[in-house]
Tab-separated table of C-alpha atoms in Angstrom:
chain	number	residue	atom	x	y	z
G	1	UNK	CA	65.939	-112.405	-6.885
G	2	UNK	CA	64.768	-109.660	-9.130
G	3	UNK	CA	67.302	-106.916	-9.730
G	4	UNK	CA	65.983	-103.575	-8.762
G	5	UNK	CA	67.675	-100.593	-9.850
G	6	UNK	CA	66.590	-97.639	-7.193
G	7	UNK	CA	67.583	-94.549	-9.056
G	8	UNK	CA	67.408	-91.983	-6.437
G	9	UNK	CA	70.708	-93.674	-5.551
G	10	UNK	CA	73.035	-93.120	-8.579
G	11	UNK	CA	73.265	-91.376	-11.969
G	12	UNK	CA	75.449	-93.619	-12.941
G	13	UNK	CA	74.245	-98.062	-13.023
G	14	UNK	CA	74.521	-100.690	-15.436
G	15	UNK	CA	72.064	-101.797	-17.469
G	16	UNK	CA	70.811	-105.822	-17.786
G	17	UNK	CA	74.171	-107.265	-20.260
G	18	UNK	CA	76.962	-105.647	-17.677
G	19	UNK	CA	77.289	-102.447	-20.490
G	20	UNK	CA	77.095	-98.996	-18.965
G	21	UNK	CA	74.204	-97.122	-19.846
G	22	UNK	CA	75.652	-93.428	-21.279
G	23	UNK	CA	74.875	-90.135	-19.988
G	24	UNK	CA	73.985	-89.171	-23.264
G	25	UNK	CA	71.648	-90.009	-26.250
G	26	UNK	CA	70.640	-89.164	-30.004
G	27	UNK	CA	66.875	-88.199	-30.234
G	28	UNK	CA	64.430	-86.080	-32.517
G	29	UNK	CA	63.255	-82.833	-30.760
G	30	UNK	CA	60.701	-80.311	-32.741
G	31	UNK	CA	62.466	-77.192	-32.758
G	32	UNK	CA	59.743	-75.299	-34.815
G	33	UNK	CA	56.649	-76.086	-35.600
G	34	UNK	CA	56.257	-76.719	-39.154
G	35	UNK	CA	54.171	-79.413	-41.040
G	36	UNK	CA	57.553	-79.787	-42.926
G	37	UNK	CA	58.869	-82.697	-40.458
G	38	UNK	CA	62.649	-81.691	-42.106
G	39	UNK	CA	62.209	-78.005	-41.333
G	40	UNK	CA	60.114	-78.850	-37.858
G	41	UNK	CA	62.477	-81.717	-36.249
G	42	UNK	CA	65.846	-81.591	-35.413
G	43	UNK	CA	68.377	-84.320	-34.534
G	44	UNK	CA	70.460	-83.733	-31.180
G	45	UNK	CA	73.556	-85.677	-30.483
G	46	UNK	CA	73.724	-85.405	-26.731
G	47	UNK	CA	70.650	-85.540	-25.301
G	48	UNK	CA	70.950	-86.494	-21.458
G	49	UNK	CA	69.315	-90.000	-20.849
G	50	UNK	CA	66.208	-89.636	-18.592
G	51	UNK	CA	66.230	-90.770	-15.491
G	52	UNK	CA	62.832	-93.104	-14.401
G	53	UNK	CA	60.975	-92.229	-11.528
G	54	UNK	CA	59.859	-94.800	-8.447
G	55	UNK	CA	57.492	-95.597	-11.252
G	56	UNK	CA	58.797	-95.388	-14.270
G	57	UNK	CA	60.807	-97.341	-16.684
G	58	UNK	CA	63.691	-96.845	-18.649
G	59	UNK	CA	63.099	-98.558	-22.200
G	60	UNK	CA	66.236	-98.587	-24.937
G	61	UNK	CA	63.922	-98.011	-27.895
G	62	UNK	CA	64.962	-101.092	-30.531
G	63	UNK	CA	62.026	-100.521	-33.168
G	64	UNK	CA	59.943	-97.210	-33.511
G	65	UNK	CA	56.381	-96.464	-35.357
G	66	UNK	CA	56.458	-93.954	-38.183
G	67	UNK	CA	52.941	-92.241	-37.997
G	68	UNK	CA	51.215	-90.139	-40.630
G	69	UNK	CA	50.099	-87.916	-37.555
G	70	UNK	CA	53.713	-87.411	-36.935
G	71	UNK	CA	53.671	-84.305	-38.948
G	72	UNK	CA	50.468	-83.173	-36.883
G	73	UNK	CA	52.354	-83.263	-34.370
G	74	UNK	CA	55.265	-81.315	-35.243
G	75	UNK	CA	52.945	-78.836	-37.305
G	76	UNK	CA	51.924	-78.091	-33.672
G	77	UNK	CA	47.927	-79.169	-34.575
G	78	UNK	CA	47.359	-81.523	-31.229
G	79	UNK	CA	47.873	-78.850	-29.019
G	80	UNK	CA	48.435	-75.214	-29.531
G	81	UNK	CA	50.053	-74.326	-25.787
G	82	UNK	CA	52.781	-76.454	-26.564
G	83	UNK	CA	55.745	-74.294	-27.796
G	84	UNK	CA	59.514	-75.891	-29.276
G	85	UNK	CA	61.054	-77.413	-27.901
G	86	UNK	CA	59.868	-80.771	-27.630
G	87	UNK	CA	60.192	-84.707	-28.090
G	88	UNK	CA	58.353	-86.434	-30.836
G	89	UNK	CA	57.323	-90.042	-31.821
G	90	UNK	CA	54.468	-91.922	-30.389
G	91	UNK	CA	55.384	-95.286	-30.179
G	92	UNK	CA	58.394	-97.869	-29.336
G	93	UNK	CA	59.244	-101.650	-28.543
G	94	UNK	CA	62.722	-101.896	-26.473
G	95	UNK	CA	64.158	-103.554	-23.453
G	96	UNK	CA	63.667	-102.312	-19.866
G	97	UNK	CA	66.785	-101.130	-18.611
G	98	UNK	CA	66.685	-100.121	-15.794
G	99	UNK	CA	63.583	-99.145	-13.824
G	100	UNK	CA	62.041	-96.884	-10.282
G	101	UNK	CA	61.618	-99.336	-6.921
G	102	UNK	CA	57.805	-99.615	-7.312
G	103	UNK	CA	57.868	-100.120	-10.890
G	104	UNK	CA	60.004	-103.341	-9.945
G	105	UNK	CA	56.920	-104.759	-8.468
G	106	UNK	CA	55.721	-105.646	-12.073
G	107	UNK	CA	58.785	-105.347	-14.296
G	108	UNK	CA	62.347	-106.706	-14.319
G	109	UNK	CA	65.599	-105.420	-15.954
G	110	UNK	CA	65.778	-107.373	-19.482
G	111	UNK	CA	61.866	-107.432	-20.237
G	112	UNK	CA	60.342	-106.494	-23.466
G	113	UNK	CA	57.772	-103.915	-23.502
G	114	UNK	CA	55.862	-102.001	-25.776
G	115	UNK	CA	54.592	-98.288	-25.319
G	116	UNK	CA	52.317	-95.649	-26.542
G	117	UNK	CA	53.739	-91.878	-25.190
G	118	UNK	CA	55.163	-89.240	-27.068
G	119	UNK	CA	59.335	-89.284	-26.836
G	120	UNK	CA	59.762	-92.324	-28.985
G	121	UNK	CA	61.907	-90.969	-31.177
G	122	UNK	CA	64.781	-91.019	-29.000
G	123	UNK	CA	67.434	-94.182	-28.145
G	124	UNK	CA	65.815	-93.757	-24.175
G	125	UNK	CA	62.653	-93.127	-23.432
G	126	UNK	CA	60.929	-93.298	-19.512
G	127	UNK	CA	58.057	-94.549	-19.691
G	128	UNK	CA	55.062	-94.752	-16.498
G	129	UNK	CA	55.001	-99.005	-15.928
G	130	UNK	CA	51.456	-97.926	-15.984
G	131	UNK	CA	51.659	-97.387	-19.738
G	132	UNK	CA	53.932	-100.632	-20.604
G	133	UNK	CA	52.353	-103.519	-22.147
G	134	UNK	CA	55.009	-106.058	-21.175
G	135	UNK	CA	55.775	-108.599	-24.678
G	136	UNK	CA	56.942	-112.212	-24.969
G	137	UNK	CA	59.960	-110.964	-27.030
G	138	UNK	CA	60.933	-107.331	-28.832
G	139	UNK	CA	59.411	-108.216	-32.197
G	140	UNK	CA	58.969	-105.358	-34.392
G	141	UNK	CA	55.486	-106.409	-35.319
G	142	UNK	CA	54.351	-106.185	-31.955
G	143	UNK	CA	54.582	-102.088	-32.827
G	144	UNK	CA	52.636	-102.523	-35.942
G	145	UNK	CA	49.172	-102.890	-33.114
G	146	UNK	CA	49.636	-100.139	-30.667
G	147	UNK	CA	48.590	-97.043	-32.774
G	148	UNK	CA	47.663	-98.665	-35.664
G	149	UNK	CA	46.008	-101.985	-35.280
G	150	UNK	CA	44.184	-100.683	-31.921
G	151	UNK	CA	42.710	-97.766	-33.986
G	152	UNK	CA	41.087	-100.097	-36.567
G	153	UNK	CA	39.757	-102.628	-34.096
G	154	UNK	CA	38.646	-100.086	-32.000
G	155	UNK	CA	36.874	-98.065	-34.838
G	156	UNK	CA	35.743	-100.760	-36.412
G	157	UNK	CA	33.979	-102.042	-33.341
G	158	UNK	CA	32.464	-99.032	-31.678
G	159	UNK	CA	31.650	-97.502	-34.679
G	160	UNK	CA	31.308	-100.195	-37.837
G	161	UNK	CA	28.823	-102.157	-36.759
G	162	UNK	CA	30.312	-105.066	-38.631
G	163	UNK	CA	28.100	-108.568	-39.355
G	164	UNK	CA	27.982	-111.182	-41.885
G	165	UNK	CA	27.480	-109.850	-45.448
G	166	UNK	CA	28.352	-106.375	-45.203
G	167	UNK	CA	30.531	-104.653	-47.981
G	168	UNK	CA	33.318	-102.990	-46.255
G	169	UNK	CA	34.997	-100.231	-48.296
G	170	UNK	CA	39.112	-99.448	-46.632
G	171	UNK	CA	41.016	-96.599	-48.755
G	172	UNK	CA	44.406	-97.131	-48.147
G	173	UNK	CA	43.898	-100.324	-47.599
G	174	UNK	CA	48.002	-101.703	-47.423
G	175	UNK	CA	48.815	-99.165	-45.243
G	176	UNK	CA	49.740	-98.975	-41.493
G	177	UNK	CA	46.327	-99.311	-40.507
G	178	UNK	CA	43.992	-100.345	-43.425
G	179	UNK	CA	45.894	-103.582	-43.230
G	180	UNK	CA	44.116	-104.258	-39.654
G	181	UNK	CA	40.873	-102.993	-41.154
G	182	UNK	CA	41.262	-105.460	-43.924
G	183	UNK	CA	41.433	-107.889	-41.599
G	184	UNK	CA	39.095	-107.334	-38.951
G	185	UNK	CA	36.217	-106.645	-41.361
G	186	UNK	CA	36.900	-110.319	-43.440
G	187	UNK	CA	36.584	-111.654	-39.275
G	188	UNK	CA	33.841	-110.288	-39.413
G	189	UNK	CA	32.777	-112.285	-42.386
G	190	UNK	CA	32.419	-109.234	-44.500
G	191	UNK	CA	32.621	-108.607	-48.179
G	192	UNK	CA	35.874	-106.259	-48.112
G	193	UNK	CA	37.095	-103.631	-50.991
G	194	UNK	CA	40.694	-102.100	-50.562
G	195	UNK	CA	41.810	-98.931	-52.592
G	196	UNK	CA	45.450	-99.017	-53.271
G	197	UNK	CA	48.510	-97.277	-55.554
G	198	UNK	CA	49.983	-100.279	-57.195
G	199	UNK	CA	49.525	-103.492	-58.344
G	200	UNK	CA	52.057	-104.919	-55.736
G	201	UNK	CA	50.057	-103.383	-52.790
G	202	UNK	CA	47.178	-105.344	-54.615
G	203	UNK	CA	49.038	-108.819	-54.575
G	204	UNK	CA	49.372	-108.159	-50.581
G	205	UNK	CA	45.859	-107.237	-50.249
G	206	UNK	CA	44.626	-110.513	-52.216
G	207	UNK	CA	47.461	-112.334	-49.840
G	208	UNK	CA	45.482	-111.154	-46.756
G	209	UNK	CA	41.604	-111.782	-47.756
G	210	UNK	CA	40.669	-108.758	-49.582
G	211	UNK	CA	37.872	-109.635	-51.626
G	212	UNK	CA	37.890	-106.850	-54.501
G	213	UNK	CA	41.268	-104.397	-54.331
G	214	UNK	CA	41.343	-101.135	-56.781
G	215	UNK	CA	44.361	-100.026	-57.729
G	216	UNK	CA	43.197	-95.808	-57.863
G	217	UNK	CA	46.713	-95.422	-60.511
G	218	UNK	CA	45.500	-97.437	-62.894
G	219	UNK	CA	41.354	-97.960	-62.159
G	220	UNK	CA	38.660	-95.561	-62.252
G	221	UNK	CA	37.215	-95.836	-58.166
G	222	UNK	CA	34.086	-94.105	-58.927
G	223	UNK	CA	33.645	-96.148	-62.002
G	224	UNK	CA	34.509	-99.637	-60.113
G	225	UNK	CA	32.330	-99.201	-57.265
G	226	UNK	CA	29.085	-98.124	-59.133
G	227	UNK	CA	29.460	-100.767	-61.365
G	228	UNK	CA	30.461	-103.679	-59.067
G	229	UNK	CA	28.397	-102.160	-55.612
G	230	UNK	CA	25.297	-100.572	-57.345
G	231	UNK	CA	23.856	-100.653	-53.852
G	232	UNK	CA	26.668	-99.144	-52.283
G	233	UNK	CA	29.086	-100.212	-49.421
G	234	UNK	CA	27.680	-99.977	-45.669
G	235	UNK	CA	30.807	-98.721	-43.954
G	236	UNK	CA	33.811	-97.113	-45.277
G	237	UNK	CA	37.376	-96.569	-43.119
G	238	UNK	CA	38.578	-93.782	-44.661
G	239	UNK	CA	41.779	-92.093	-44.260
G	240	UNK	CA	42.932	-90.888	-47.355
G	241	UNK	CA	40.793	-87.130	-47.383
G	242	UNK	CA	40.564	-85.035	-50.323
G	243	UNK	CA	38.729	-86.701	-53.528
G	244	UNK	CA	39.240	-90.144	-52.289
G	245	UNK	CA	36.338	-88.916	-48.867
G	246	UNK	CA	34.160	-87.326	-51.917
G	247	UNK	CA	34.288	-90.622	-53.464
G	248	UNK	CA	33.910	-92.726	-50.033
G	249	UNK	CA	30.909	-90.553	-49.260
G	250	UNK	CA	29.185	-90.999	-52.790
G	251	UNK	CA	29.691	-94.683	-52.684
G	252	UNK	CA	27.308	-95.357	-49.102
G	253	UNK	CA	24.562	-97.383	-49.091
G	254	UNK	CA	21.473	-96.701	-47.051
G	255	UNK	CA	22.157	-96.374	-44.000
G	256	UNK	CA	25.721	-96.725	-44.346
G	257	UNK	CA	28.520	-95.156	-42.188
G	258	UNK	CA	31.555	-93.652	-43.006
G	259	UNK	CA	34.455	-93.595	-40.137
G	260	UNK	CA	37.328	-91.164	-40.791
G	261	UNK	CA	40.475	-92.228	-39.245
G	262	UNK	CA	42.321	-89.338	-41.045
G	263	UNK	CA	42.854	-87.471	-43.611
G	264	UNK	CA	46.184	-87.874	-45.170
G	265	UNK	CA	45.985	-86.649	-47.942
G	266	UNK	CA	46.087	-83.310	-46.482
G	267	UNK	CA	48.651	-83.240	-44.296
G	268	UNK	CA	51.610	-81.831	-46.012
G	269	UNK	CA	49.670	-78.863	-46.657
G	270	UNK	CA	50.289	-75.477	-44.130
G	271	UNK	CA	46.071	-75.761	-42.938
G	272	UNK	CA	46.716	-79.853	-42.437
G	273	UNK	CA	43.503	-79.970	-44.958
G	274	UNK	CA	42.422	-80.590	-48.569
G	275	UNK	CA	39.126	-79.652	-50.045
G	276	UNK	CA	36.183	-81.846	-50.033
G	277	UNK	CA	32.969	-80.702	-51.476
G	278	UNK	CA	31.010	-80.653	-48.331
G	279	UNK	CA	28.202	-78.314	-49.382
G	280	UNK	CA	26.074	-80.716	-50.968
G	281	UNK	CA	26.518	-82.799	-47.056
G	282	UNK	CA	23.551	-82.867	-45.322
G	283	UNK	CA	21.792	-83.719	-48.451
G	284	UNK	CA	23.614	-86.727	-49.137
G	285	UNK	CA	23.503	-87.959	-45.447
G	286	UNK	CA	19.530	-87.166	-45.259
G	287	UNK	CA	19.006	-88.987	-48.642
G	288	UNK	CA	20.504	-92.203	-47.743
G	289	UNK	CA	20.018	-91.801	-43.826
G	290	UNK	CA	24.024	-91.935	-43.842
G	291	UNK	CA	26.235	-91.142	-41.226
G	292	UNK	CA	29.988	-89.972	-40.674
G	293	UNK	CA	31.805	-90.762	-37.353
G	294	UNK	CA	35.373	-89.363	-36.737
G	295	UNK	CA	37.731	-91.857	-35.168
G	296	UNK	CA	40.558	-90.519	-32.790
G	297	UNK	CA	42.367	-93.175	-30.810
G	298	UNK	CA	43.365	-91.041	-27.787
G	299	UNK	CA	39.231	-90.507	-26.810
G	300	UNK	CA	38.837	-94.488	-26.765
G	301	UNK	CA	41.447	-95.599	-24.432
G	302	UNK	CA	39.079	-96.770	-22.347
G	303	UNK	CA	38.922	-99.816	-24.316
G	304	UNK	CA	42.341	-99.851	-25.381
G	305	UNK	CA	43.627	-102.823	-23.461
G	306	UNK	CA	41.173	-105.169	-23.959
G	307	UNK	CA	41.816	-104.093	-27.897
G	308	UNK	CA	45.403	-104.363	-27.949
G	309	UNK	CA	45.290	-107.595	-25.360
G	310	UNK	CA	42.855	-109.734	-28.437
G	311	UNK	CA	45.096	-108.226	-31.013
G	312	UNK	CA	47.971	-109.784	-29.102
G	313	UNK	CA	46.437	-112.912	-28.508
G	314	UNK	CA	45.341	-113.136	-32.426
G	315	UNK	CA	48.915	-112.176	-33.489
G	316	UNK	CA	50.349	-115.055	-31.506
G	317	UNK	CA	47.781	-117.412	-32.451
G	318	UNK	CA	48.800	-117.221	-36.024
G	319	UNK	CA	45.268	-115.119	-37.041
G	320	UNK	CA	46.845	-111.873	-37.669
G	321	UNK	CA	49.126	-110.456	-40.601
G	322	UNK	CA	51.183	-107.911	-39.523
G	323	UNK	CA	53.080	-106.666	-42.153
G	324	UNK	CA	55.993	-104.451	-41.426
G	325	UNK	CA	57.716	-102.065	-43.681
G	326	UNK	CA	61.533	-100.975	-43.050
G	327	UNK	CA	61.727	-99.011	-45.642
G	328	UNK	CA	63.465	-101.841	-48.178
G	329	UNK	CA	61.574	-100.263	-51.265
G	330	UNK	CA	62.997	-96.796	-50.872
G	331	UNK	CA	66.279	-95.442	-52.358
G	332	UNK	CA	67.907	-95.061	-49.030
G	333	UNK	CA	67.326	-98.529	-47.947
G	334	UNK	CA	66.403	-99.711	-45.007
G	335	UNK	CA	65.338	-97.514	-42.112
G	336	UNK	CA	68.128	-97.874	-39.670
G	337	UNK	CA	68.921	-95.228	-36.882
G	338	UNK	CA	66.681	-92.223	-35.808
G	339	UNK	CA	68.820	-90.113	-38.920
G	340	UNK	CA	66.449	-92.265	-41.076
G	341	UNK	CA	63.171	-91.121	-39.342
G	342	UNK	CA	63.122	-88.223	-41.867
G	343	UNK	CA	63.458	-90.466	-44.650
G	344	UNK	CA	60.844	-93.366	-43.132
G	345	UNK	CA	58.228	-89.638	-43.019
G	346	UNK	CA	59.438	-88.961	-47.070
G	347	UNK	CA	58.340	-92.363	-47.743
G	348	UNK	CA	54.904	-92.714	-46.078
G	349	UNK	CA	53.977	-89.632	-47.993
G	350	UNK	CA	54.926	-90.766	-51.482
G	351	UNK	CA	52.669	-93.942	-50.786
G	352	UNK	CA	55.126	-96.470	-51.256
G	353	UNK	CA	54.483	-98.921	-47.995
G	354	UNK	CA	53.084	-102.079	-47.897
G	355	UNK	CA	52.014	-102.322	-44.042
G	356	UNK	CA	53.276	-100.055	-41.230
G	357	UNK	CA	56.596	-98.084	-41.479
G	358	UNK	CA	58.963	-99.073	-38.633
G	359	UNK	CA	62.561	-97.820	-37.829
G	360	UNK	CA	64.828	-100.025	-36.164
G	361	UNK	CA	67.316	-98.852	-33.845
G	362	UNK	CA	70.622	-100.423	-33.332
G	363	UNK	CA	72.602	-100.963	-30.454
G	364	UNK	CA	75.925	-101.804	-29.844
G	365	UNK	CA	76.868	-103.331	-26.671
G	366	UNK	CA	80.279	-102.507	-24.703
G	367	UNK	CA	79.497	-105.479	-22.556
G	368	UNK	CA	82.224	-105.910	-19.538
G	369	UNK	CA	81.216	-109.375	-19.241
């Protein structure tokens, strides 16, 4: 028989290995808004756990997404009515816990889930069975397709237009989510081109299909891409912003499309934007027939399961690299506890990651076993 925890019953239950589950918990709350995630977020000690609903579950976060957006988020820029205090993170792989009587239809204590929901940056998090996507096992690479691979296959495919042939320009290519769009677009039997910052970021591009990588520190883009792709590139995934979407736009070919996904480059900054020379925009659009689409994964979610259900299915099947990044590079080593969260956001922003930043979460058990 299936435990099933009915919470309306008790504050106090055990959770699946005979260890109580506490009253209290660490997690990140944005106390001010602030594009500054140090200033923005602080770090509370005694949080009370959540309690789930009748259909809700209660995950123990083991592995949570860093996301460039995270400093949207606590900048306040997703939506203004929302005033400090409140939780942040978007994304988490854990183990149910304990979970509300209907939930129990679907889930059991001890499964593996993964989520999308802000709150992840927290060592509890409830979270609607709706929104679960049970997993075979609590891998951290599962994490690496929620936000991130799901926005490049859904992009890509609503909005790339992808077939045999077609150059494929990704900036940021060996990041969180260019690594999917490396990927995907080579599927799709295109000719891919991945900007990066270093020649190691280059060696893992090469390792995962890219045909042509540009390393921006040491390689002149512009000068690369008018050389190699005098025709231009049909589509370019750009996330970057700032002189590398000036650059992005220049480089279309007729007809070609360029899908923003972001703008990163801008973040840090108090309007969340950097300068692009956009006055000159509906002349370069008309003259090559060009268009620019603006990605944003929360207005496709619609098609979000089937996405995240192939992704799945190609991760398992051996077709998919997904290339996770705890933070081994940096000086503070790797990115254990949510205290390193503000490190893991230091170290997306100086560029150093080779695939998608992920903090793990320990847990020690008091098992009465």
């Amino acid at each position: 028989p299936r435990p099933i925890l009915d919470m309306s019953y008790s504050r106090h239950f055990l959770d699946f290995q005979g260890s109580s589950i506490p009253s209290s918990m660490k997690k990140l709350v944005v106390t001010k808004l602030s594009q500054n995630f140090r200033e923005a977020v602080t770090l509370r000690q005694d949080s009370p756990v959540p309690l789930p609903g009748d259909g809700d579950l209660l995950v123990r976060n083991r592995f949570v997404g860093i996301n460039a957006s995270d400093i949207n988020y606590s900048a306040g820029r997703y939506d203004a009515s929302v005033k400090p205090p409140f939780d942040i993170g978007f994304e988490g792989v854990g183990d149910v816990v304990a979970l509300g009587l209907s939930a129990s239809a679907d889930y059991t204590v001890g499964q593996a889930v993964a989520y999308v929901k802000a709150g992840s940056f927290a060592e509890y998090t409830v979270v609607p069975a709706k929104q679960a996507v049970p997993l075979p096992s609590v891998k951290p690479e599962f994490l690496t397709l929620m936000v991130s691979g799901a926005t490049a296959y859904i992009s890509l495919k609503e909005l790339g237009e992808l077939s045999e042939g077609k150059k494929v320009l990704v900036t940021a290519a060996a990041g969180g989510t260019g690594q999917f769009a490396v990927q995907l677009a080579k599927k799709a039997k295109c000719h891919v081109i991945g900007t990066c910052s270093s020649d190691e970021k280059g060696g893992f591009l090469k390792s995962i299909g890219c045909d042509r990588t540009i390393n921006y520190k040491t390689e002149n883009v512009e000068s690369v891409l008018r050389k190699d792709y005098p025709e231009g590139v049909d589509v370019a995934y750009e996330s970057v912003g700032g002189k590398m979407f000036d650059l992005a736009l220049n480089s279309l070919a007729t007809k070609g499309r360029l899908i923003v996904i972001g703008f990163i480059a801008g973040y840090q900054n108090p309007t969340g934007l950097q300068p692009i020379k956009a006055e000159l925009l509906p002349a370069k659009l008309l003259k090559k027939s060009a268009s620019i689409r603006g990605f944003f994964l929360n207005h496709y979610l619609s098609e979000y399961k089937m996405a995240l259900k192939h992704l799945l299915e190609m991760y398992e099947g051996g077709d998919l690299v997904c290339e996770v990044d705890f933070g081994d590079r940096s000086l503070e080593g790797k990115f254990t506890g949510l205290e390193s969260v503000f490190c893991a956001v230091d170290y997306m922003y100086v560029g150093k990651n080779i695939g998608k930043i992920v903090v793990e979460l320990p847990h020690s058990v008091n098992s009465k076993l």
